[in-house]
Short mmCIF file of C-alpha atoms and ligand atoms in Angstrom, two decimals:
data_model
loop_
_atom_site.label_atom_id
_atom_site.label_comp_id
_atom_site.label_asym_id
_atom_site.label_seq_id
_atom_site.Cartn_x
_atom_site.Cartn_y
_atom_site.Cartn_z
CA MET A 1 -92.12 -119.22 97.34
CA LEU A 2 -90.21 -120.28 95.06
CA THR A 3 -87.79 -117.57 94.97
CA ASN A 4 -84.80 -120.64 96.45
CA SER A 5 -82.86 -123.36 95.02
CA LYS A 6 -84.39 -124.84 98.49
CA SER A 7 -87.76 -124.48 98.34
CA VAL A 8 -87.59 -125.90 94.13
CA ALA A 9 -86.22 -128.66 95.50
CA ILE A 10 -88.61 -129.87 97.63
CA LEU A 11 -91.38 -129.04 95.83
CA ILE A 12 -89.60 -130.98 92.72
CA ALA A 13 -88.41 -133.86 94.02
CA ALA A 14 -92.10 -134.20 96.65
CA THR A 15 -93.63 -134.83 93.02
CA VAL A 16 -92.04 -137.62 91.98
CA SER A 17 -91.19 -139.61 94.87
CA ILE A 18 -95.00 -138.92 95.08
CA ILE A 19 -95.41 -139.40 91.38
CA THR A 20 -92.59 -142.40 91.68
CA THR A 21 -95.16 -143.93 94.89
CA ALA A 22 -98.48 -144.24 93.87
CA PHE A 23 -97.16 -146.04 89.89
CA LEU A 24 -95.90 -148.50 92.67
CA SER A 25 -99.10 -149.04 94.97
CA LEU A 26 -100.12 -149.67 91.39
CA VAL A 27 -97.69 -153.02 90.88
CA GLU A 28 -99.00 -155.68 93.21
CA ASN A 29 -97.25 -157.47 95.68
CA VAL A 30 -94.98 -153.93 97.03
CA PRO A 31 -95.14 -154.42 101.13
CA ILE A 32 -96.04 -151.08 102.81
CA GLU A 33 -92.17 -150.93 103.14
CA GLY A 34 -90.86 -151.66 99.88
CA LEU A 35 -93.60 -148.10 99.44
CA ILE A 36 -92.01 -145.88 101.96
CA VAL A 37 -88.19 -146.57 101.13
CA ALA A 38 -89.56 -146.48 97.94
CA PHE A 39 -90.63 -142.83 98.34
CA VAL A 40 -87.84 -141.20 100.69
CA LEU A 41 -85.09 -142.27 98.21
CA SER A 42 -86.96 -141.11 95.26
CA LEU A 43 -87.85 -138.26 97.37
CA SER A 44 -83.93 -138.01 99.23
CA SER A 45 -82.42 -138.22 95.55
CA THR A 46 -84.51 -135.87 93.38
CA TYR A 47 -84.02 -133.40 96.29
CA ILE A 48 -80.10 -132.75 95.92
CA ILE A 49 -79.71 -133.54 92.07
CA THR A 50 -83.23 -130.91 91.60
CA TYR A 51 -81.18 -128.62 94.45
CA PHE A 52 -77.45 -128.90 93.20
CA THR A 53 -78.57 -128.34 89.44
CA VAL A 54 -80.94 -125.20 90.75
CA ASP A 55 -79.00 -123.33 92.76
CA ILE A 56 -75.66 -123.98 91.30
CA PHE A 57 -76.66 -123.25 87.01
CA ILE A 58 -79.35 -121.71 88.20
CA PHE A 59 -79.54 -119.34 90.87
CA GLY A 60 -76.10 -119.26 91.06
CA GLN A 61 -76.16 -117.56 87.22
CA ILE A 62 -78.57 -115.35 88.08
CA GLU A 63 -76.79 -114.07 91.43
CA LYS A 64 -73.64 -114.07 89.74
CA ILE A 65 -75.37 -111.21 86.78
CA HIS A 66 -76.09 -109.62 89.50
CA GLU A 67 -73.55 -109.57 91.32
CA ARG A 68 -71.59 -107.26 88.80
CA ILE A 69 -73.90 -105.33 87.53
CA SER A 70 -74.49 -104.20 90.67
CA GLN A 71 -69.58 -103.91 90.40
CA LEU A 72 -70.70 -102.15 87.06
CA ASN A 73 -72.47 -100.06 89.30
CA ASN A 74 -70.01 -99.24 91.38
CA GLU A 75 -67.25 -98.61 88.68
CA LYS A 76 -65.60 -101.61 88.96
CA TYR A 77 -64.51 -103.84 86.66
CA ASN A 78 -61.27 -106.26 87.77
CA PHE A 79 -64.64 -109.50 87.51
CA ILE A 80 -63.49 -108.92 83.40
CA ASP A 81 -61.23 -111.69 83.10
CA ASP A 82 -63.23 -114.47 85.15
CA ASP A 83 -63.94 -117.95 83.74
CA PHE A 84 -67.32 -116.38 82.39
CA THR A 85 -66.60 -115.99 78.87
CA LYS A 86 -65.00 -119.24 79.41
CA LYS A 87 -67.98 -121.57 79.98
CA LYS A 88 -69.39 -121.37 76.67
CA GLY A 89 -71.53 -125.25 76.67
CA ASN A 90 -74.11 -123.54 79.17
CA PRO A 91 -76.66 -121.38 77.97
CA LEU A 92 -76.79 -119.30 81.63
CA TYR A 93 -73.45 -119.36 80.56
CA ARG A 94 -73.65 -116.91 77.96
CA ILE A 95 -76.32 -114.82 78.64
CA ASN A 96 -74.39 -114.40 81.62
CA SER A 97 -71.69 -113.60 79.69
CA GLU A 98 -73.94 -111.55 76.96
CA ILE A 99 -76.06 -109.93 79.73
CA ILE A 100 -72.05 -108.16 81.72
CA SER A 101 -70.59 -107.67 77.87
CA TYR A 102 -73.77 -105.52 76.74
CA ALA A 103 -73.79 -103.65 80.17
CA LEU A 104 -69.98 -103.20 80.20
CA SER A 105 -70.04 -100.89 76.93
CA LYS A 106 -73.19 -99.85 78.02
CA GLN A 107 -70.80 -98.44 81.36
CA GLN A 108 -67.48 -97.60 79.77
CA GLU A 109 -69.65 -95.03 76.73
CA ILE A 110 -70.84 -93.72 80.35
CA ASP A 111 -68.36 -93.45 81.29
CA GLU A 112 -66.46 -91.45 78.12
CA LEU A 113 -69.56 -89.43 77.77
CA LYS A 114 -69.56 -88.74 81.27
CA LYS A 115 -65.33 -87.73 81.38
CA ALA A 116 -65.80 -85.78 77.43
CA GLU A 117 -68.59 -83.69 79.49
CA THR A 118 -66.75 -82.81 82.64
CA PHE A 119 -63.51 -82.42 79.84
CA ARG A 120 -66.02 -79.77 76.89
CA ARG A 121 -66.94 -77.34 80.71
CA GLU A 122 -63.46 -77.34 82.15
CA PHE A 123 -61.99 -76.39 78.05
CA ILE A 124 -64.80 -74.28 78.07
CA ALA A 125 -64.21 -72.24 80.96
CA ASN A 126 -60.44 -71.72 80.12
CA ILE A 127 -61.33 -69.70 77.04
CA SER A 128 -63.96 -67.53 78.53
CA HIS A 129 -61.28 -66.72 81.30
CA GLU A 130 -58.44 -66.90 78.47
CA LEU A 131 -60.48 -64.49 76.31
CA LYS A 132 -61.69 -61.92 78.74
CA THR A 133 -58.48 -61.01 80.13
CA PRO A 134 -57.37 -59.49 77.00
CA ILE A 135 -60.33 -58.49 75.69
CA PHE A 136 -60.94 -56.38 79.03
CA ALA A 137 -57.77 -55.17 79.14
CA SER A 138 -58.58 -54.10 75.13
CA GLN A 139 -61.74 -52.47 76.08
CA GLY A 140 -60.36 -50.09 78.94
CA PHE A 141 -57.62 -48.81 76.98
CA ILE A 142 -59.59 -48.42 74.08
CA HIS A 143 -62.73 -46.19 77.17
CA THR A 144 -60.28 -44.00 78.92
CA LEU A 145 -59.07 -42.70 75.27
CA LEU A 146 -62.73 -42.45 74.07
CA ASP A 147 -63.54 -39.83 77.76
CA GLY A 148 -60.39 -38.18 76.87
CA ALA A 149 -57.16 -39.40 77.34
CA VAL A 150 -56.68 -39.57 73.71
CA LYS A 151 -55.51 -35.19 73.70
CA ASP A 152 -52.54 -36.69 75.84
CA LYS A 153 -50.59 -37.87 72.82
CA ASN A 154 -47.81 -39.49 75.28
CA VAL A 155 -50.92 -41.12 76.98
CA ARG A 156 -52.63 -41.70 73.55
CA ASN A 157 -49.61 -43.87 72.01
CA LYS A 158 -48.95 -45.54 75.33
CA PHE A 159 -52.62 -46.91 76.04
CA LEU A 160 -53.22 -47.70 72.18
CA LYS A 161 -49.61 -49.85 72.07
CA LYS A 162 -51.13 -51.45 75.56
CA ALA A 163 -54.14 -52.30 73.14
CA ALA A 164 -52.66 -53.44 70.46
CA LYS A 165 -49.80 -55.85 72.47
CA ASN A 166 -53.89 -57.82 73.80
CA LEU A 167 -55.89 -57.39 71.11
CA ASP A 168 -51.67 -59.54 69.76
CA GLY A 169 -52.19 -62.02 72.42
CA LEU A 170 -56.34 -62.47 71.42
CA ASP A 171 -55.05 -62.73 67.47
CA ARG A 172 -53.18 -65.25 69.02
CA LEU A 173 -54.28 -67.38 70.96
CA VAL A 174 -57.84 -67.59 68.86
CA ALA A 175 -55.11 -69.35 66.04
CA ASP A 176 -53.08 -71.81 68.49
CA LEU A 177 -57.41 -72.47 69.72
CA LEU A 178 -57.85 -73.56 65.80
CA ILE A 179 -54.97 -75.89 65.47
CA ILE A 180 -55.97 -77.23 67.80
CA SER A 181 -59.18 -77.47 67.00
CA GLN A 182 -58.12 -78.68 63.82
CA VAL A 183 -56.13 -81.57 65.23
CA GLU A 184 -58.18 -82.50 67.55
CA THR A 185 -60.78 -83.28 65.62
CA GLY A 186 -59.00 -84.46 63.25
CA VAL A 187 -59.70 -82.11 60.16
CA ILE A 188 -55.94 -81.33 58.88
CA LYS A 189 -54.34 -84.19 57.35
CA MET A 190 -50.94 -85.01 57.93
CA GLU A 191 -48.90 -84.14 54.90
CA MET A 192 -46.19 -87.19 54.50
CA GLU A 193 -42.76 -86.19 53.03
CA ASN A 194 -39.34 -86.34 53.07
CA PHE A 195 -37.33 -83.41 53.89
CA ASN A 196 -34.48 -82.26 55.50
CA ILE A 197 -34.68 -81.24 58.84
CA HIS A 198 -31.00 -79.84 59.55
CA GLY A 199 -32.63 -77.20 57.00
CA LEU A 200 -35.99 -77.00 58.89
CA VAL A 201 -34.58 -75.65 61.91
CA HIS A 202 -32.32 -73.39 59.67
CA GLU A 203 -35.58 -71.69 58.11
CA VAL A 204 -36.88 -71.55 62.36
CA TYR A 205 -34.12 -69.86 63.59
CA GLU A 206 -33.66 -67.53 60.72
CA GLN A 207 -37.49 -66.99 61.57
CA LEU A 208 -36.65 -65.93 65.17
CA GLU A 209 -33.37 -64.08 64.64
CA GLN A 210 -34.58 -61.14 65.74
CA LYS A 211 -36.70 -61.72 68.98
CA ALA A 212 -33.37 -63.88 70.18
CA GLU A 213 -30.79 -61.09 69.24
CA LYS A 214 -33.61 -58.42 71.43
CA LYS A 215 -33.30 -60.80 74.55
CA LYS A 216 -29.03 -61.88 73.71
CA THR A 217 -29.64 -65.88 73.06
CA GLU A 218 -27.81 -67.35 71.22
CA LEU A 219 -29.29 -69.77 68.69
CA ARG A 220 -27.12 -72.97 68.04
CA ILE A 221 -27.07 -76.14 65.84
CA ASP A 222 -24.68 -78.48 67.24
CA ALA A 223 -21.50 -78.94 65.30
CA ASN A 224 -21.49 -82.63 65.19
CA CYS A 225 -24.23 -82.59 63.66
CA PRO A 226 -25.11 -85.06 60.45
CA VAL A 227 -26.08 -81.79 58.18
CA ASP A 228 -28.08 -84.42 55.78
CA LEU A 229 -30.02 -86.04 57.98
CA ILE A 230 -33.41 -86.99 55.60
CA VAL A 231 -36.89 -87.65 57.96
CA PHE A 232 -39.81 -88.48 56.67
CA ALA A 233 -42.83 -86.59 57.80
CA ASP A 234 -45.52 -83.30 58.24
CA ARG A 235 -43.55 -80.84 57.33
CA HIS A 236 -45.55 -78.18 58.23
CA LYS A 237 -46.57 -79.06 61.54
CA ILE A 238 -42.79 -80.23 62.26
CA TYR A 239 -41.39 -77.18 61.47
CA GLN A 240 -44.65 -75.48 64.70
CA VAL A 241 -42.97 -77.75 66.17
CA ILE A 242 -39.55 -76.28 66.61
CA GLN A 243 -41.16 -72.75 66.32
CA ASN A 244 -42.94 -73.34 70.05
CA LEU A 245 -39.74 -75.34 71.79
CA VAL A 246 -37.08 -73.18 70.34
CA SER A 247 -39.16 -69.64 71.08
CA ASN A 248 -40.63 -70.88 74.59
CA ALA A 249 -36.34 -71.98 75.07
CA ILE A 250 -36.07 -68.32 73.67
CA LYS A 251 -38.51 -66.48 76.11
CA TYR A 252 -37.99 -68.79 79.09
CA ARG A 253 -33.85 -68.22 79.24
CA SER A 254 -32.58 -66.68 82.07
CA ASP A 255 -29.98 -64.49 82.84
CA ASN A 256 -26.99 -66.49 82.40
CA HIS A 257 -25.50 -66.23 78.76
CA SER A 258 -29.00 -67.99 76.31
CA TYR A 259 -28.14 -70.36 73.88
CA VAL A 260 -30.44 -72.57 72.08
CA MET A 261 -29.22 -75.93 70.96
CA ALA A 262 -30.58 -78.26 68.18
CA ASN A 263 -28.42 -81.61 68.23
CA PHE A 264 -30.62 -83.76 65.89
CA ILE A 265 -28.81 -88.13 66.39
CA ASP A 266 -28.98 -90.86 63.83
CA HIS A 267 -30.95 -93.74 65.39
CA GLY A 268 -30.63 -96.01 62.60
CA ALA A 269 -34.84 -96.39 61.05
CA GLU A 270 -35.62 -92.96 63.75
CA VAL A 271 -33.44 -89.59 64.01
CA GLU A 272 -33.73 -88.22 67.32
CA ILE A 273 -34.67 -83.97 67.68
CA ILE A 274 -32.97 -82.78 70.57
CA ILE A 275 -34.25 -79.12 71.30
CA SER A 276 -32.69 -77.74 74.32
CA ASP A 277 -31.08 -74.33 76.49
CA ASN A 278 -29.66 -73.34 79.04
CA GLY A 279 -33.30 -71.45 81.37
CA LEU A 280 -35.31 -71.28 84.10
CA GLY A 281 -35.65 -74.78 83.27
CA MET A 282 -38.61 -76.29 85.69
CA ALA A 283 -39.44 -78.15 88.79
CA GLU A 284 -39.94 -81.76 88.36
CA GLU A 285 -43.38 -81.59 89.99
CA HIS A 286 -44.43 -79.62 86.29
CA ILE A 287 -42.93 -81.61 83.94
CA SER A 288 -45.89 -83.79 83.75
CA ARG A 289 -48.22 -81.02 83.23
CA ILE A 290 -46.92 -78.87 80.76
CA PHE A 291 -48.28 -80.40 78.22
CA GLU A 292 -51.57 -79.78 79.21
CA ARG A 293 -53.48 -76.87 77.88
CA PHE A 294 -52.97 -72.92 78.97
CA TYR A 295 -51.03 -74.99 82.36
CA ARG A 296 -47.96 -72.00 83.10
CA ILE A 297 -46.31 -72.96 85.57
CA ASP A 298 -45.97 -68.67 85.93
CA LYS A 299 -48.93 -67.55 84.71
CA SER A 300 -48.23 -63.56 84.86
CA ARG A 301 -44.66 -64.16 83.88
CA SER A 302 -46.00 -65.75 80.58
CA LYS A 303 -48.67 -63.81 79.29
CA ASP A 304 -46.41 -61.25 79.84
CA LYS A 305 -43.44 -62.95 77.57
CA GLY A 306 -46.89 -63.05 74.69
CA GLY A 307 -47.93 -66.69 76.16
CA THR A 308 -51.02 -68.81 75.37
CA GLY A 309 -50.68 -71.65 76.92
CA LEU A 310 -51.20 -73.81 74.35
CA GLY A 311 -47.99 -74.31 72.44
CA LEU A 312 -47.22 -77.44 74.15
CA SER A 313 -50.27 -79.20 74.02
CA ILE A 314 -49.73 -78.16 70.18
CA VAL A 315 -46.11 -79.95 69.71
CA LYS A 316 -47.65 -82.58 71.29
CA HIS A 317 -50.72 -83.38 69.74
CA ILE A 318 -48.37 -82.81 66.86
CA ILE A 319 -45.67 -85.56 67.64
CA GLU A 320 -48.45 -87.97 68.38
CA ALA A 321 -50.08 -87.72 65.26
CA HIS A 322 -47.19 -89.19 63.86
CA HIS A 323 -47.04 -91.96 66.34
CA SER A 324 -44.18 -90.70 68.05
CA HIS A 325 -44.21 -88.89 71.48
CA VAL A 326 -42.27 -85.71 73.57
CA ARG A 327 -39.87 -86.61 76.31
CA VAL A 328 -37.94 -84.27 78.61
CA LYS A 329 -36.14 -82.86 80.95
CA SER A 330 -35.47 -80.31 83.29
CA LYS A 331 -33.74 -78.92 85.83
CA PRO A 332 -34.49 -75.68 87.83
CA GLY A 333 -32.14 -72.54 86.80
CA ILE A 334 -29.93 -75.54 85.07
CA GLY A 335 -31.84 -75.99 81.14
CA SER A 336 -34.45 -77.74 79.84
CA GLU A 337 -34.46 -80.48 76.78
CA PHE A 338 -37.11 -81.63 74.52
CA SER A 339 -36.49 -84.64 72.42
CA PHE A 340 -38.74 -86.44 69.71
CA ARG A 341 -37.76 -88.83 66.72
CA LEU A 342 -39.59 -89.17 63.62
CA LEU A 343 -38.79 -92.17 61.07
CA LYS A 344 -35.90 -91.35 58.88
CA GLY A 345 -36.62 -90.60 55.50
CA GLY A 346 -33.87 -91.54 52.42
CA LEU A 347 -30.10 -89.53 52.61
CA THR A 348 -28.79 -86.32 49.72
CA LYS A 349 -27.11 -86.08 47.22
P1 ADP B 401 -46.60 -70.72 77.06
O1 ADP B 401 -48.07 -70.31 76.23
O2 ADP B 401 -47.12 -70.29 78.78
O3 ADP B 401 -45.29 -70.80 77.07
P2 ADP B 401 -46.78 -73.31 76.52
O4 ADP B 401 -48.00 -74.58 76.37
O5 ADP B 401 -45.79 -73.37 74.96
O6 ADP B 401 -47.48 -72.22 76.98
O7 ADP B 401 -45.51 -73.58 77.43
C1 ADP B 401 -46.17 -74.60 78.90
C2 ADP B 401 -45.08 -73.76 80.18
O8 ADP B 401 -44.25 -74.56 79.92
C3 ADP B 401 -44.71 -72.66 80.36
O9 ADP B 401 -45.97 -71.17 80.56
C4 ADP B 401 -43.60 -72.75 80.56
O10 ADP B 401 -43.63 -72.37 81.88
C5 ADP B 401 -42.96 -73.97 80.92
N1 ADP B 401 -41.97 -74.36 79.52
C6 ADP B 401 -42.02 -74.59 78.64
N2 ADP B 401 -40.88 -74.32 77.38
C7 ADP B 401 -40.09 -74.18 78.42
C8 ADP B 401 -38.47 -74.01 78.39
N3 ADP B 401 -37.85 -74.41 77.36
N4 ADP B 401 -37.89 -73.72 79.67
C9 ADP B 401 -38.53 -73.06 81.47
N5 ADP B 401 -39.78 -72.99 80.99
C10 ADP B 401 -40.89 -73.84 79.59
#
């Protein structure tokens, strides 16, 4: 019965006015008209006061709690900045605010868990697919050899080479997965130190020299770059970043006379490192996605070139662990430019 403010107000107003009139009737010489006026006045004033008090402060608040919980259920969070958090005086406002912030934090936890679960499922599906391909291929070559092809020297060598190539790919994939999981779970600690960025790029170039020569790609450092720039970063991880970028620039070369160019720009407190190429380039729609795990623009071509699809994802993680980010500019048929900034360290003697 008492489910809305009107019925509560009528009940209280009737009780108060009956008691008031009863007390008045005990007083001598009060005429009946006076008792009626007193009854009507106390009934109407108590009704109005009770109605507004109960409606605004109790039912209104309960209604708001209900409304916000249904907004939470529908994942609408635009009321968060409402005034309910500011009205601290009324205890019902505070209860409202407590319930909402509790519900909100639980809802956010649930949303995050749901996202993590979807992400985990997709990641496992991707990994299984990526592992399956080289395992099945190697298995196929080895079984064919065991079934008799081993007797033919030419076939034997060809199949063994193919099996080895697939197993090498598997090895790279597992190594990349290990790095990614370590960077993501924070197992790998950053070991920050001062080092010369020109020297580091030079080392990467030396390591990739043969690969570049095979692909007829020239590895250059802009002659106008300062040679003594020192950065403060994790040397080993920045080595991996540059190695990934340069190796991609070689892999995705175009048929023109190809080159990879490194550039360093002194921005005062930071040093910008730019690795550019005149290779295949990428269309606009791929640029925002290339840092996703296993995202490849041309899947078969990337695998052909020994790509795991994890290289740029590792690059992004490492650069973000340095509180920086990677920028990409690219145009199909023209080339690509990857750049990021690192904190500047001291200067060399
Ligand atoms: P992958 O192992 O396939 O090379 P990455 O994460 O390193 O994986 O790169 C993702 C995709 O981005 C590649 O498959 C390739 O299509 C594209 N890509 C990366 N670097 C370049 C580049 N320098 N030029 C053109 N395409 C590139």
